[in-house]
Coordinates of C-alpha atoms and ligand atoms in Angstrom, one line a residue:
M1 CA -0.8 -56.4 -37.7
N2 CA -3.1 -53.7 -36.5
V3 CA -1.6 -50.3 -37.0
K4 CA -3.0 -47.5 -34.9
T5 CA -1.7 -43.9 -35.0
Q6 CA -2.4 -41.9 -32.0
E7 CA -3.6 -38.5 -32.9
T8 CA -4.2 -35.6 -30.7
P9 CA -6.9 -33.1 -31.8
D10 CA -5.8 -29.6 -32.9
E11 CA -8.1 -28.0 -30.3
E12 CA -7.4 -28.5 -26.6
P13 CA -9.0 -31.8 -25.7
E14 CA -11.6 -30.5 -23.3
S15 CA -14.0 -33.3 -24.2
V16 CA -11.5 -36.1 -23.8
E17 CA -11.5 -37.8 -20.4
I18 CA -8.7 -36.3 -18.3
G19 CA -6.9 -38.4 -15.7
F20 CA -6.1 -42.1 -15.5
D21 CA -9.7 -43.2 -14.9
G22 CA -11.2 -45.3 -17.6
L23 CA -8.0 -47.0 -18.6
G24 CA -8.7 -50.1 -16.5
L25 CA -6.0 -49.6 -13.8
C26 CA -6.6 -51.0 -10.3
P27 CA -7.0 -48.7 -7.3
E28 CA -3.5 -49.5 -5.9
L29 CA -1.8 -48.3 -9.1
L30 CA -4.1 -45.2 -9.4
E31 CA -3.2 -44.4 -5.8
A32 CA 0.5 -44.7 -6.6
L33 CA 0.1 -42.4 -9.7
N34 CA -1.7 -39.9 -7.6
D35 CA 1.1 -39.9 -5.0
L36 CA 3.6 -39.3 -7.7
G37 CA 1.6 -36.3 -8.9
Y38 CA 0.8 -37.7 -12.4
E39 CA -2.3 -35.9 -13.5
E40 CA -3.1 -37.4 -16.9
P41 CA -1.7 -40.2 -19.1
T42 CA 0.7 -39.2 -21.8
P43 CA -0.6 -40.1 -25.4
I44 CA 1.4 -43.3 -25.4
Q45 CA 0.0 -44.4 -22.1
R46 CA -3.6 -43.6 -23.1
A47 CA -3.2 -45.5 -26.3
T48 CA -1.4 -48.6 -25.0
M49 CA -2.5 -49.3 -21.5
P50 CA -6.0 -50.6 -22.3
L51 CA -4.5 -52.9 -25.0
L52 CA -1.8 -54.3 -22.7
I53 CA -4.2 -54.8 -19.8
G54 CA -6.4 -56.8 -22.3
G55 CA -3.3 -59.0 -22.8
A56 CA -2.4 -57.9 -26.4
D57 CA 1.2 -58.0 -27.7
L58 CA 2.4 -54.6 -28.6
L59 CA 4.9 -53.0 -31.0
G60 CA 5.2 -49.4 -29.9
Q61 CA 7.2 -46.7 -31.5
A62 CA 8.1 -44.1 -28.9
A63 CA 11.2 -42.3 -27.7
T64 CA 12.5 -41.7 -24.2
G65 CA 10.5 -39.0 -22.4
T66 CA 7.2 -40.0 -23.9
G67 CA 6.2 -41.9 -20.7
K68 CA 6.7 -45.3 -22.2
T69 CA 8.0 -46.8 -19.0
A70 CA 4.8 -46.4 -17.2
A71 CA 2.9 -47.4 -20.4
F72 CA 4.4 -50.9 -20.2
A73 CA 5.1 -51.1 -16.5
L74 CA 1.6 -50.3 -15.1
P75 CA -0.3 -53.1 -17.1
A76 CA 2.5 -55.6 -16.3
L77 CA 2.3 -54.8 -12.6
Q78 CA -1.5 -55.0 -12.7
A79 CA -1.2 -58.5 -14.1
I80 CA 1.0 -59.5 -11.2
G81 CA -1.5 -58.1 -8.7
A82 CA -1.3 -57.8 -4.9
N83 CA 0.2 -60.5 -2.7
A84 CA 1.5 -62.6 -5.6
A85 CA 4.2 -65.2 -4.9
A86 CA 7.6 -63.7 -5.4
V87 CA 8.6 -65.5 -8.6
P88 CA 9.7 -63.6 -11.7
S89 CA 6.7 -63.1 -13.9
V90 CA 7.8 -59.9 -15.7
L91 CA 11.1 -59.6 -17.5
V92 CA 12.1 -56.2 -18.9
V93 CA 15.2 -56.2 -21.2
V94 CA 16.9 -52.8 -21.6
P95 CA 20.2 -51.8 -23.4
T96 CA 22.1 -50.1 -20.5
R97 CA 22.7 -50.4 -16.8
E98 CA 21.5 -46.8 -16.3
L99 CA 18.2 -47.6 -18.0
A100 CA 17.9 -50.9 -15.9
V101 CA 18.2 -48.9 -12.7
Q102 CA 15.8 -46.2 -13.9
V103 CA 13.2 -48.7 -15.1
S104 CA 13.5 -50.7 -11.8
E105 CA 13.1 -47.6 -9.7
A106 CA 10.0 -46.6 -11.7
M107 CA 8.4 -50.1 -11.4
F108 CA 9.2 -50.2 -7.7
K109 CA 7.5 -46.8 -7.2
Y110 CA 4.4 -47.7 -9.3
G111 CA 4.1 -51.2 -7.7
R112 CA 4.8 -50.2 -4.1
K113 CA 1.1 -50.4 -3.1
L114 CA 0.9 -53.9 -4.6
G115 CA 4.0 -55.1 -2.7
I116 CA 5.9 -55.8 -5.9
K117 CA 9.5 -56.7 -5.7
V118 CA 11.8 -55.5 -8.5
C119 CA 15.4 -56.4 -9.2
P120 CA 17.7 -54.8 -11.7
V121 CA 20.5 -57.1 -13.1
F122 CA 23.3 -55.7 -15.3
G123 CA 26.9 -56.2 -16.3
G124 CA 29.6 -54.5 -14.4
Q125 CA 28.3 -55.3 -10.9
P126 CA 29.5 -58.4 -9.1
I127 CA 27.1 -61.2 -10.1
Y128 CA 26.8 -62.7 -6.6
R129 CA 24.9 -59.7 -5.3
Q130 CA 22.4 -60.1 -8.1
L131 CA 22.2 -63.9 -7.5
K132 CA 21.4 -63.2 -3.9
S133 CA 18.6 -60.7 -4.8
L134 CA 17.1 -63.1 -7.2
K135 CA 17.2 -65.9 -4.6
R136 CA 15.3 -63.8 -2.1
G137 CA 12.4 -63.8 -4.6
V138 CA 11.2 -61.1 -7.0
H139 CA 8.3 -60.4 -9.3
V140 CA 10.0 -58.2 -11.9
V141 CA 13.5 -58.5 -13.3
V142 CA 14.9 -55.7 -15.3
A143 CA 18.0 -56.8 -17.1
T144 CA 20.6 -55.9 -19.7
P145 CA 20.7 -58.6 -22.4
G146 CA 24.2 -60.0 -21.7
R147 CA 23.7 -60.4 -18.0
A148 CA 20.2 -61.8 -18.5
V149 CA 21.7 -64.6 -20.7
D150 CA 24.4 -65.2 -18.1
L151 CA 21.9 -65.6 -15.4
I152 CA 19.6 -67.8 -17.5
N153 CA 22.6 -70.1 -18.4
R154 CA 23.5 -70.4 -14.7
G155 CA 19.9 -71.4 -13.9
A156 CA 19.7 -68.4 -11.6
L157 CA 16.9 -66.6 -13.5
E158 CA 13.9 -68.8 -13.4
L159 CA 11.7 -68.1 -16.5
G160 CA 9.0 -70.7 -16.1
A161 CA 6.4 -68.3 -14.7
I162 CA 7.2 -65.3 -17.0
R163 CA 4.0 -63.9 -18.3
T164 CA 5.3 -60.6 -19.9
V165 CA 8.5 -59.8 -21.6
V166 CA 9.2 -56.2 -22.5
L167 CA 12.0 -55.2 -24.9
D168 CA 12.7 -51.6 -24.2
E169 CA 14.7 -49.4 -26.6
A170 CA 14.9 -52.4 -28.9
D171 CA 16.7 -50.5 -31.7
E172 CA 19.4 -49.4 -29.3
M173 CA 19.9 -53.0 -28.2
L174 CA 20.3 -54.2 -31.8
D175 CA 22.7 -51.4 -32.5
M176 CA 24.8 -52.5 -29.6
G177 CA 25.0 -56.0 -31.0
F178 CA 22.6 -57.8 -28.6
A179 CA 20.4 -59.4 -31.3
D180 CA 21.5 -63.0 -30.5
D181 CA 21.1 -62.4 -26.7
I182 CA 17.6 -61.0 -27.3
E183 CA 16.5 -64.0 -29.4
A184 CA 18.0 -66.4 -26.8
I185 CA 16.0 -64.7 -24.1
L186 CA 12.8 -64.8 -26.0
K187 CA 13.3 -68.5 -26.9
A188 CA 13.9 -69.2 -23.2
T189 CA 10.6 -67.7 -22.0
P190 CA 7.2 -69.5 -22.2
D191 CA 5.5 -69.4 -25.6
D192 CA 2.2 -68.0 -24.2
R193 CA 3.9 -64.9 -22.8
Q194 CA 2.8 -61.4 -23.7
T195 CA 5.5 -59.7 -25.7
V196 CA 5.9 -55.9 -25.6
L197 CA 8.4 -54.2 -27.8
F198 CA 9.2 -50.5 -27.7
S199 CA 11.6 -48.9 -30.1
A200 CA 12.3 -45.3 -31.1
T201 CA 12.7 -46.3 -34.7
M202 CA 11.2 -49.2 -36.6
P203 CA 13.8 -50.6 -39.0
A204 CA 13.2 -53.9 -40.7
R205 CA 15.3 -55.8 -38.1
I206 CA 12.8 -54.8 -35.4
T207 CA 9.7 -55.7 -37.4
S208 CA 11.4 -59.0 -38.2
I209 CA 11.8 -59.8 -34.5
A210 CA 8.2 -58.7 -34.0
K211 CA 7.0 -61.1 -36.8
R212 CA 8.9 -64.0 -35.3
Y213 CA 8.2 -63.5 -31.6
Q214 CA 4.9 -61.6 -31.3
R215 CA 1.3 -62.7 -31.8
S216 CA -0.6 -60.3 -34.0
P217 CA 0.8 -57.3 -32.2
E218 CA -1.0 -54.0 -32.0
R219 CA 1.2 -51.3 -33.4
I220 CA 1.1 -47.9 -31.9
E221 CA 2.9 -44.9 -33.3
I222 CA 2.8 -41.7 -31.4
G223 CA 2.7 -38.3 -32.9
R224 CA 2.8 -39.2 -36.6
R225 CA 0.3 -36.9 -38.1
G226 CA -0.2 -34.1 -40.6
P227 CA 1.5 -30.7 -40.4
E228 CA 0.8 -28.4 -37.6
T229 CA 2.2 -24.9 -37.6
S230 CA 3.4 -22.8 -34.7
N231 CA 3.0 -19.1 -34.5
A232 CA 5.7 -17.1 -36.3
L233 CA 5.3 -14.4 -33.7
V234 CA 6.7 -16.7 -31.1
R235 CA 10.5 -16.8 -30.8
Q236 CA 11.6 -20.3 -29.8
S237 CA 14.8 -21.5 -28.3
V238 CA 16.2 -24.5 -26.5
Y239 CA 18.9 -24.7 -23.9
F240 CA 20.6 -28.0 -23.2
V241 CA 21.3 -28.3 -19.5
Q242 CA 21.7 -31.2 -17.0
R243 CA 18.7 -31.7 -14.7
R244 CA 20.6 -30.6 -11.5
H245 CA 21.3 -27.2 -13.1
K246 CA 17.8 -26.5 -14.3
P247 CA 16.6 -24.3 -11.5
T248 CA 19.7 -22.0 -11.9
A249 CA 19.4 -22.1 -15.7
L250 CA 15.7 -21.2 -15.5
G251 CA 16.4 -18.3 -13.2
R252 CA 19.2 -17.0 -15.3
V253 CA 17.3 -17.3 -18.6
L254 CA 14.3 -15.5 -17.0
D255 CA 16.6 -12.7 -15.6
I256 CA 18.1 -12.2 -19.1
E257 CA 14.7 -12.3 -20.8
G258 CA 12.8 -10.2 -18.3
P259 CA 9.3 -11.5 -19.0
T260 CA 6.2 -9.5 -17.9
A261 CA 4.7 -12.8 -16.9
A262 CA 5.8 -16.4 -17.7
I263 CA 4.3 -19.8 -17.4
V264 CA 6.6 -22.7 -16.7
F265 CA 5.3 -26.2 -17.5
C266 CA 6.3 -29.2 -15.5
R267 CA 5.4 -32.9 -15.8
T268 CA 4.0 -33.6 -12.4
R269 CA 2.2 -31.9 -9.5
I270 CA 5.1 -32.7 -7.3
E271 CA 7.6 -31.1 -9.7
V272 CA 5.3 -28.0 -9.8
D273 CA 5.3 -27.7 -6.0
E274 CA 9.1 -28.3 -5.7
L275 CA 10.0 -25.8 -8.5
T276 CA 7.6 -23.2 -7.0
A277 CA 9.3 -23.5 -3.7
T278 CA 12.8 -23.3 -5.3
M279 CA 12.0 -20.3 -7.4
S280 CA 10.2 -18.5 -4.6
G281 CA 13.3 -19.1 -2.5
R282 CA 15.3 -17.5 -5.2
G283 CA 13.2 -14.4 -5.0
Y284 CA 10.8 -14.9 -7.9
R285 CA 7.1 -14.2 -7.3
A286 CA 6.1 -17.7 -8.3
E287 CA 2.7 -19.4 -8.0
A288 CA 1.8 -23.1 -8.4
L289 CA -1.1 -24.3 -10.5
H290 CA -2.0 -27.9 -10.6
G291 CA -4.9 -30.4 -10.3
G292 CA -4.5 -30.6 -6.6
L293 CA -5.9 -27.0 -6.1
D294 CA -9.6 -26.4 -5.6
Q295 CA -11.4 -23.8 -7.7
Q296 CA -11.0 -21.0 -5.0
Q297 CA -7.3 -21.5 -4.8
R298 CA -7.0 -21.6 -8.6
D299 CA -9.0 -18.4 -8.9
R300 CA -6.7 -16.7 -6.3
V301 CA -3.6 -17.8 -8.3
M302 CA -5.0 -16.5 -11.5
G303 CA -6.0 -13.2 -9.9
R304 CA -2.4 -12.7 -8.6
L305 CA -1.0 -13.4 -12.1
K306 CA -3.5 -11.1 -13.8
S307 CA -2.9 -8.3 -11.3
G308 CA 0.9 -8.6 -11.8
S309 CA 1.5 -9.6 -8.1
A310 CA 2.8 -12.9 -9.4
E311 CA 5.2 -13.1 -12.3
L312 CA 5.8 -16.8 -12.7
L313 CA 3.1 -19.4 -13.0
I314 CA 4.4 -23.0 -12.6
A315 CA 1.9 -25.4 -13.9
T316 CA 1.0 -28.9 -15.2
D317 CA -0.6 -29.2 -18.6
V318 CA -4.0 -30.3 -17.1
A319 CA -4.2 -27.3 -14.8
A320 CA -3.2 -24.8 -17.5
R321 CA -5.8 -26.1 -19.9
G322 CA -8.0 -23.3 -21.1
L323 CA -5.9 -20.7 -19.5
D324 CA -5.8 -17.3 -21.3
V325 CA -3.8 -14.5 -19.7
D326 CA -3.0 -11.4 -21.8
S327 CA 0.1 -10.5 -19.8
L328 CA 1.9 -13.8 -20.6
T329 CA 5.0 -13.1 -22.6
H330 CA 7.0 -16.3 -22.0
V331 CA 6.3 -20.0 -22.0
V332 CA 8.9 -22.3 -20.5
N333 CA 9.1 -26.0 -21.0
Y334 CA 11.0 -27.2 -17.9
D335 CA 11.3 -30.6 -19.7
V336 CA 10.7 -31.3 -23.4
P337 CA 7.0 -32.2 -23.5
S338 CA 6.3 -35.9 -24.1
A339 CA 3.9 -35.3 -27.0
A340 CA 4.9 -32.9 -29.8
E341 CA 1.3 -31.7 -29.9
S342 CA 1.4 -30.5 -26.3
Y343 CA 4.5 -28.3 -27.2
V344 CA 2.4 -26.6 -29.8
H345 CA -0.5 -26.2 -27.4
R346 CA 1.8 -24.8 -24.7
I347 CA 3.5 -22.2 -26.8
G348 CA 0.1 -21.2 -28.1
R349 CA -0.4 -19.4 -24.7
V350 CA 1.7 -16.6 -26.0
G351 CA 1.9 -14.8 -29.4
R352 CA -1.9 -14.3 -29.3
A353 CA -3.8 -11.4 -31.0
G354 CA -0.7 -10.2 -32.9
R355 CA 1.5 -9.9 -29.8
S356 CA 4.9 -11.4 -29.8
G357 CA 6.0 -14.1 -27.4
V358 CA 8.9 -16.3 -26.4
A359 CA 9.0 -20.1 -25.9
I360 CA 11.9 -21.5 -24.0
T361 CA 12.7 -25.2 -23.6
L362 CA 15.2 -26.6 -21.1
A363 CA 16.3 -30.0 -22.5
E364 CA 18.6 -32.8 -21.3
P365 CA 20.7 -34.3 -24.1
K366 CA 18.7 -37.5 -23.8
E367 CA 15.5 -35.6 -24.8
K368 CA 17.0 -34.7 -28.2
R369 CA 14.8 -37.2 -30.0
L370 CA 11.6 -35.7 -28.5
L371 CA 12.8 -32.3 -29.7
A372 CA 13.3 -33.7 -33.2
N373 CA 9.6 -35.0 -33.1
I374 CA 8.5 -31.4 -32.3
E375 CA 10.6 -30.0 -35.1
R376 CA 9.1 -32.5 -37.5
L377 CA 5.6 -31.6 -36.4
T378 CA 6.1 -27.9 -36.5
K379 CA 8.3 -28.1 -39.6
Q380 CA 10.7 -25.7 -37.9
K381 CA 14.1 -26.0 -36.4
I382 CA 14.3 -24.7 -32.8
P383 CA 17.5 -22.8 -32.4
V384 CA 19.9 -24.1 -29.6
E385 CA 21.1 -21.3 -27.4
R386 CA 23.9 -21.2 -24.8
V387 CA 22.8 -20.9 -21.2
P388 CA 23.8 -17.4 -20.1
S389 CA 27.0 -17.3 -18.0
V390 CA 27.5 -15.5 -14.8
A391 CA 29.2 -12.8 -16.7
D392 CA 26.2 -12.5 -19.1
L393 CA 23.9 -12.2 -16.2
R394 CA 26.1 -9.6 -14.5
S395 CA 26.3 -7.4 -17.6
K396 CA 22.5 -7.7 -18.0
Q397 CA 21.9 -6.7 -14.4
I398 CA 24.2 -3.7 -14.7
D399 CA 22.2 -2.7 -17.8
V400 CA 19.0 -2.9 -15.8
T401 CA 20.4 -0.9 -12.9
V402 CA 21.7 1.8 -15.3
A403 CA 18.2 1.9 -17.0
A404 CA 16.5 2.2 -13.6
I405 CA 18.8 5.0 -12.5
R406 CA 18.3 6.8 -15.8
E407 CA 14.6 6.8 -15.3
E408 CA 15.0 8.2 -11.8
L409 CA 17.2 11.0 -13.0
V410 CA 14.1 12.8 -14.2
A411 CA 12.0 12.0 -11.2
E412 CA 10.4 15.1 -9.6
D413 CA 10.8 14.0 -6.0
L414 CA 14.6 13.8 -6.1
P415 CA 15.1 16.9 -3.9
D416 CA 13.2 15.0 -1.1
F417 CA 16.4 13.0 -0.6
D418 CA 18.7 16.0 -0.2
G419 CA 18.7 15.4 3.5
V420 CA 20.4 12.0 3.0
L421 CA 23.2 13.6 1.0
E422 CA 23.6 16.4 3.5
A423 CA 23.9 13.8 6.3
L424 CA 26.7 12.2 4.4
G425 CA 28.2 15.6 3.6
T426 CA 31.8 14.9 4.4
E427 CA 32.0 11.7 2.4
D428 CA 33.4 11.5 -1.2
Q429 CA 30.4 12.0 -3.5
R430 CA 31.6 9.3 -5.9
V431 CA 31.8 6.7 -3.1
V432 CA 28.3 7.8 -1.9
T433 CA 26.9 7.3 -5.4
L434 CA 28.5 3.9 -5.7
A435 CA 27.2 2.8 -2.3
A436 CA 23.7 3.9 -3.3
I437 CA 24.0 2.0 -6.7
K438 CA 25.1 -1.1 -4.8
L439 CA 22.1 -0.9 -2.5
L440 CA 19.8 -0.6 -5.5
H441 CA 21.5 -3.3 -7.4
E442 CA 21.3 -5.8 -4.5
A443 CA 17.7 -4.8 -3.7
R444 CA 16.8 -6.0 -7.1
G445 CA 18.2 -9.4 -6.2
A446 CA 21.1 -8.9 -8.5
S447 CA 24.0 -10.7 -6.7
Q448 CA 22.5 -14.1 -5.9
D449 CA 23.5 -16.3 -8.7
E450 CA 27.1 -17.1 -9.0
V451 CA 27.2 -20.7 -10.1
E452 CA 28.7 -21.5 -13.5
I453 CA 26.6 -24.0 -15.4
P454 CA 28.7 -26.4 -17.4
E455 CA 28.1 -26.1 -21.1
I456 CA 26.8 -29.4 -22.6
S457 CA 26.4 -30.3 -26.1
P458 CA 23.1 -31.8 -27.6
Q459 CA 25.4 -34.2 -29.4
N460 CA 25.8 -36.1 -26.1
D461 CA 22.4 -37.7 -26.8
R462 CA 22.3 -41.2 -25.4
G463 CA 25.9 -40.7 -24.3
K464 CA 25.5 -43.2 -21.6
G465 CA 24.4 -45.9 -24.0
K466 CA 27.3 -45.1 -26.3
R467 CA 29.8 -45.2 -23.4
N468 CA 28.4 -48.6 -22.5
K469 CA 28.9 -49.7 -26.0
R470 CA 32.6 -49.0 -25.7
D471 CA 32.6 -50.9 -22.4
R472 CA 31.7 -54.1 -24.0
N473 CA 34.0 -56.7 -25.3
K474 CA 34.0 -58.2 -28.9
N475 CA 31.1 -60.5 -28.2
G476 CA 28.9 -57.7 -27.1
R477 CA 29.0 -58.8 -23.5
E478 CA 29.3 -56.1 -20.8
K479 CA 32.7 -55.7 -19.4
K480 CA 33.4 -55.2 -15.7
K481 CA 34.1 -51.6 -14.8
G482 CA 37.7 -51.0 -13.6
G483 CA 39.0 -48.0 -11.6
S484 CA 37.4 -44.6 -12.0
T485 CA 38.7 -42.0 -14.3
R486 CA 36.4 -39.1 -13.6
R487 CA 36.0 -36.3 -16.1
P488 CA 34.3 -33.0 -15.2
G489 CA 30.5 -33.4 -15.3
D490 CA 30.9 -37.1 -15.8
S491 CA 29.7 -38.3 -12.4
S492 CA 26.2 -38.5 -11.0
P493 CA 25.4 -35.6 -8.6
G494 CA 25.9 -35.9 -4.8
F495 CA 25.2 -33.3 -2.2
L496 CA 27.0 -31.8 0.8
Y497 CA 25.2 -30.4 3.8
I498 CA 27.1 -27.4 5.3
S499 CA 25.9 -26.1 8.7
V500 CA 25.9 -22.4 7.9
G501 CA 23.4 -20.4 5.9
R502 CA 21.9 -17.1 5.2
N503 CA 21.8 -16.0 8.8
A504 CA 25.6 -16.2 8.8
G505 CA 25.7 -14.1 5.7
V506 CA 26.8 -17.0 3.5
R507 CA 26.7 -16.4 -0.3
P508 CA 27.2 -18.9 -3.1
A509 CA 30.7 -17.6 -3.8
D510 CA 31.7 -18.4 -0.1
L511 CA 30.6 -22.0 -0.5
V512 CA 32.2 -22.4 -3.9
G513 CA 35.4 -20.9 -2.5
A514 CA 35.5 -23.1 0.5
I515 CA 34.9 -26.2 -1.5
A516 CA 37.5 -25.2 -4.1
N517 CA 40.2 -24.4 -1.5
E518 CA 39.7 -27.2 0.8
A519 CA 38.4 -30.1 -1.3
G520 CA 40.2 -29.0 -4.4
L521 CA 37.2 -29.2 -6.7
P522 CA 37.0 -26.7 -9.6
G523 CA 34.1 -24.3 -9.5
R524 CA 32.5 -25.8 -12.6
D525 CA 32.0 -29.1 -10.6
V526 CA 30.1 -27.2 -7.8
G527 CA 26.3 -26.6 -8.0
P528 CA 23.4 -26.3 -7.6
I529 CA 23.6 -24.4 -4.4
R530 CA 20.7 -23.9 -2.0
I531 CA 21.2 -21.5 0.9
S532 CA 18.6 -21.8 3.7
D533 CA 18.6 -19.7 6.9
N534 CA 20.7 -22.0 9.0
F535 CA 22.4 -24.4 6.5
S536 CA 23.3 -24.8 2.9
V537 CA 23.1 -27.7 0.5
V538 CA 25.7 -27.9 -2.3
G539 CA 25.8 -30.3 -5.3
I540 CA 29.1 -31.8 -6.2
P541 CA 30.0 -35.0 -8.1
E542 CA 28.9 -38.0 -6.1
D543 CA 32.3 -39.6 -6.2
A544 CA 33.8 -36.5 -4.6
V545 CA 31.5 -36.3 -1.7
A546 CA 33.4 -38.6 0.8
D547 CA 36.7 -36.8 0.1
A548 CA 35.1 -33.4 0.4
C549 CA 33.6 -34.3 3.8
K550 CA 37.0 -35.4 5.0
A551 CA 38.8 -32.4 3.6
M552 CA 36.3 -30.0 5.1
S553 CA 36.1 -31.5 8.6
S554 CA 37.3 -28.4 10.2
T555 CA 36.3 -25.7 7.7
S556 CA 35.0 -22.2 8.3
V557 CA 32.7 -20.3 6.0
R558 CA 32.4 -16.5 6.4
G559 CA 34.4 -16.9 9.6
K560 CA 32.0 -19.4 11.2
K561 CA 33.0 -23.0 12.0
A562 CA 30.9 -25.3 9.8
K563 CA 30.0 -29.0 10.0
V564 CA 30.1 -30.7 6.6
R565 CA 28.5 -34.0 5.8
R566 CA 26.8 -35.9 3.0
Y567 CA 23.3 -34.7 2.3
V568 CA 20.8 -37.3 1.3
E569 CA 17.6 -35.9 -0.3
Ligands
LIG601 P1 9.9 -42.2 -19.9 O1 9.6 -41.8 -21.3 O2 9.2 -43.4 -19.5 O3 11.4 -42.2 -19.7 O4 9.3 -41.1 -18.9 C1 9.7 -39.7 -18.9 C2 9.4 -39.0 -17.6 O5 8.0 -38.7 -17.6 C3 9.7 -39.8 -16.4 O6 10.3 -38.9 -15.5 C4 8.3 -40.2 -15.8 O7 8.3 -40.2 -14.4 C5 7.4 -39.0 -16.3 N1 6.1 -39.5 -16.6 C6 5.6 -40.6 -17.1 N2 4.3 -40.6 -17.3 C7 3.9 -39.4 -16.8 C8 2.6 -38.8 -16.6 N3 1.5 -39.4 -17.0 N4 2.5 -37.6 -16.0 C9 3.6 -37.0 -15.6 N5 4.9 -37.5 -15.7 C10 5.0 -38.7 -16.3

């Protein structure tokens, strides 16, 4: 077996080819990646794609979040090519239905320009619908092991033309008791297939499958390398937060931290643009920096950051390469970076020349393993912090207002405002003072954020997979899902469109109140909230959307009649 360990150099890789060129991908796939805003391959993609395009078998060690889906999907899609007959030629086997849907969506997006048809099949959904989809003709099937075996036994999943089999999260599948199903699937596919196996860990049970079912696989391990240290002057912390709460969490952490200037790293150009729009809408002076900008635009952005007229730079790794700004005090990872080394490079933007700095990471529970890679590389635990509550934020904002007023108490031009006080002469002085404080407080944007972010524990890692495990019967087969027993924060997010917005004076509390009173949802289930001039969009659990629309059919918000309907992004 050829073992290769992908290493990233200590210095920023200026000399390494940036972008996806040179990996051997066809124009349709390159175009799709460009449309998705991917600017450069992740280390696992750079290491594996040329090998897979060359037809090699692969044993890859990589966790979720490293970009491994695209690493196996793009070469597999390329092998199918454009205008191919719709018979299954790629079979991806994954442990959970959530992952089956996620991988299918990713492969559909990547393969759109090639006209590739993808079908997810998994337990818990009526089989007839999946039989129908398969019958219509597909190129790629993404299956959970139990359902794949069912479909093979029924003769509904035709395997004669399969060229590539991918086992994704193989260790998880073995942990869930799917070893027999996996072997049955591999035995049922043609011997001359390409076999790709990804696993976060490499126990003997995995290498034994590799030995029996792969042909001289290339072995790729990502990020296993010598010690690398991070700067002791940089205070690091991680906040666990669900994706839908990230913009609110980011704003709140920034408000509490009060950076002079901060850089927020996102994975794609599109994420950068979206987050820049969101944060600008929330009153931050945010600028986007990504590979889609020409030199002039880039210079303008950097100028605004250096002069202090922008406080937040939202950037991709590629665009921020070589960036050196003295005023930066905070680095934020909007996601856990897919390569541990890029975490070290990113946080190296602060804490330079003896100055102190702060590195903040917003992580979803499923990214815990990536975080562990970083901790292993830096030989340092990153403390987990609690996302500040609305009350924390309020108290911080009061502190800031008090400090601002204290500073003004010694200002020499105070007498210039005597006229205002005289004009209000008959009013109670205390009330006048409070009104002035309120104006100042609100002018600083202090009253905008009123959404409670549910606390989540990093222990929920791979929670979905674990839940699935309980959902299976003794034989390891997936059970059909019965009625719903929703727990708070358990459901996927849905959105309500409400036809009143900022112009009607609507504030987040009005929306939370209306939804709580009329739809009976607790405040913790409501959010994120986006208030535009003429309408608002509010996140609530998907399975509560239909009832909420019904319950709010004749609602008023801030005294205005409002139409409420499902919002589809
Ligand atoms: P995965 O490890 O496959 O679950 O991917 C993690 C996330 O990274 C997904 O949201 C992908 O869409 C995203 N992603 C994968 N490759 C890239 C890339 N080269 N550039 C930016 N984002 C990527």
